[in-house]
Every structure is written in C-alpha cells, then in structure tokens.
Amino acid sequence: MNCDEFVELVTVFLDGAMDEPTELRFLTHLTRCDDCETCLDQFRQTIAMLGELPAQSLPAPGLSGEASDRLRGAFRAMRRG
C-alpha cells in the first residue's frame, strides 16, 4: 500500500468497514509511515472536534435537521471507537 491509497481508505478504516486483507495492508503501512500516522491522527482529532460542536452550530445551510442529527451521532460514535 502506498500513501495515496492509505489516505483514500482512512474513512473506511475509521468506519470499521474495511475487509480483513485490506486492513492488514493498511495497518502494515501505518507501522512504516510516520506521515500516514500523522494523517490518521489528524482525522481522529477532526472527528473528535466536530463531535463536540454545540447543537447551535448545526444545521449548516442546506442541511436538513435529520441529516444534521445523523452526522452528529456518527461523529460521536467515531469518538468512542
């Protein structure tokens, strides 16, 4: 796996939706690449910060209340994971 492929798969990994062989390649690359480790940490920090946004900051213009609730719930679930 190279860094471009790693970055494309970060959200799949964080969603827990990666198949086992791809996850093994993903984790192997992670152990060897400091830049990708930093990238993964940044994704996690961003998700954590978005999950802490107050309810007043959502919905964004054009985003329905239901979509806003689903996003907020997804970010909170990712923080726990």
Tab-separated table of C-alpha atoms in Angstrom:
chain	number	residue	atom	x	y	z
A	1	MET	CA	0.000	0.000	0.000
A	2	ASN	CA	1.248	3.489	-0.757
A	3	CYS	CA	0.388	6.774	0.954
A	4	ASP	CA	-2.222	7.809	-1.642
A	5	GLU	CA	-4.131	4.561	-1.186
A	6	PHE	CA	-3.822	4.881	2.590
A	7	VAL	CA	-5.379	8.353	2.582
A	8	GLU	CA	-8.229	7.185	0.346
A	9	LEU	CA	-9.014	4.401	2.823
A	10	VAL	CA	-8.766	6.314	6.111
A	11	THR	CA	-12.505	6.882	6.475
A	12	VAL	CA	-13.268	3.265	5.564
A	13	PHE	CA	-10.863	2.192	8.322
A	14	LEU	CA	-12.358	4.579	10.863
A	15	ASP	CA	-15.856	3.385	9.947
A	16	GLY	CA	-14.762	-0.198	10.677
A	17	ALA	CA	-15.874	-1.136	7.188
A	18	MET	CA	-12.555	-2.437	5.846
A	19	ASP	CA	-12.149	-6.061	4.800
A	20	GLU	CA	-9.511	-8.026	6.695
A	21	PRO	CA	-6.821	-8.266	3.966
A	22	THR	CA	-7.056	-4.527	3.245
A	23	GLU	CA	-6.983	-3.713	6.955
A	24	LEU	CA	-3.816	-5.777	7.353
A	25	ARG	CA	-2.165	-3.889	4.469
A	26	PHE	CA	-3.433	-0.602	5.946
A	27	LEU	CA	-2.019	-1.334	9.405
A	28	THR	CA	1.266	-2.617	7.982
A	29	HIS	CA	1.698	0.627	6.058
A	30	LEU	CA	0.799	2.579	9.185
A	31	THR	CA	3.625	0.952	11.154
A	32	ARG	CA	6.124	2.024	8.500
A	33	CYS	CA	4.993	5.540	7.592
A	34	ASP	CA	5.163	8.455	10.027
A	35	ASP	CA	3.344	10.768	7.610
A	36	CYS	CA	0.335	8.439	7.405
A	37	GLU	CA	0.324	8.011	11.173
A	38	THR	CA	0.093	11.801	11.412
A	39	CYS	CA	-2.691	11.817	8.810
A	40	LEU	CA	-4.699	9.241	10.766
A	41	ASP	CA	-4.207	11.210	13.989
A	42	GLN	CA	-5.431	14.371	12.255
A	43	PHE	CA	-8.571	12.586	11.024
A	44	ARG	CA	-9.275	11.369	14.546
A	45	GLN	CA	-8.734	14.829	16.035
A	46	THR	CA	-11.012	16.409	13.425
A	47	ILE	CA	-13.749	13.866	14.089
A	48	ALA	CA	-13.432	14.420	17.841
A	49	MET	CA	-13.646	18.183	17.454
A	50	LEU	CA	-16.644	18.015	15.114
A	51	GLY	CA	-18.423	15.712	17.543
A	52	GLU	CA	-18.054	18.355	20.242
A	53	LEU	CA	-19.661	21.143	18.237
A	54	PRO	CA	-22.629	22.619	20.016
A	55	ALA	CA	-26.024	21.880	18.535
A	56	GLN	CA	-26.393	25.547	17.581
A	57	SER	CA	-23.581	25.208	15.042
A	58	LEU	CA	-25.694	22.788	13.043
A	59	PRO	CA	-27.501	22.522	10.760
A	60	ALA	CA	-25.308	24.024	8.130
A	61	PRO	CA	-27.096	25.920	5.386
A	62	GLY	CA	-28.907	23.439	3.181
A	63	LEU	CA	-28.527	20.537	5.630
A	64	SER	CA	-31.782	19.073	6.922
A	65	GLY	CA	-32.364	18.574	10.639
A	66	GLU	CA	-32.383	14.810	10.157
A	67	ALA	CA	-29.052	14.871	8.291
A	68	SER	CA	-27.601	17.109	10.994
A	69	ASP	CA	-28.688	14.665	13.715
A	70	ARG	CA	-27.235	11.724	11.802
A	71	LEU	CA	-23.892	13.481	11.311
A	72	ARG	CA	-23.676	14.474	14.957
A	73	GLY	CA	-24.441	10.898	16.029
A	74	ALA	CA	-21.877	9.464	13.609
A	75	PHE	CA	-19.139	11.775	14.871
A	76	ARG	CA	-19.920	10.933	18.478
A	77	ALA	CA	-19.854	7.203	17.700
A	78	MET	CA	-16.489	7.556	15.953
A	79	ARG	CA	-15.025	9.283	19.004
A	80	ARG	CA	-15.933	6.287	21.120
A	81	GLY	CA	-14.496	3.880	18.586
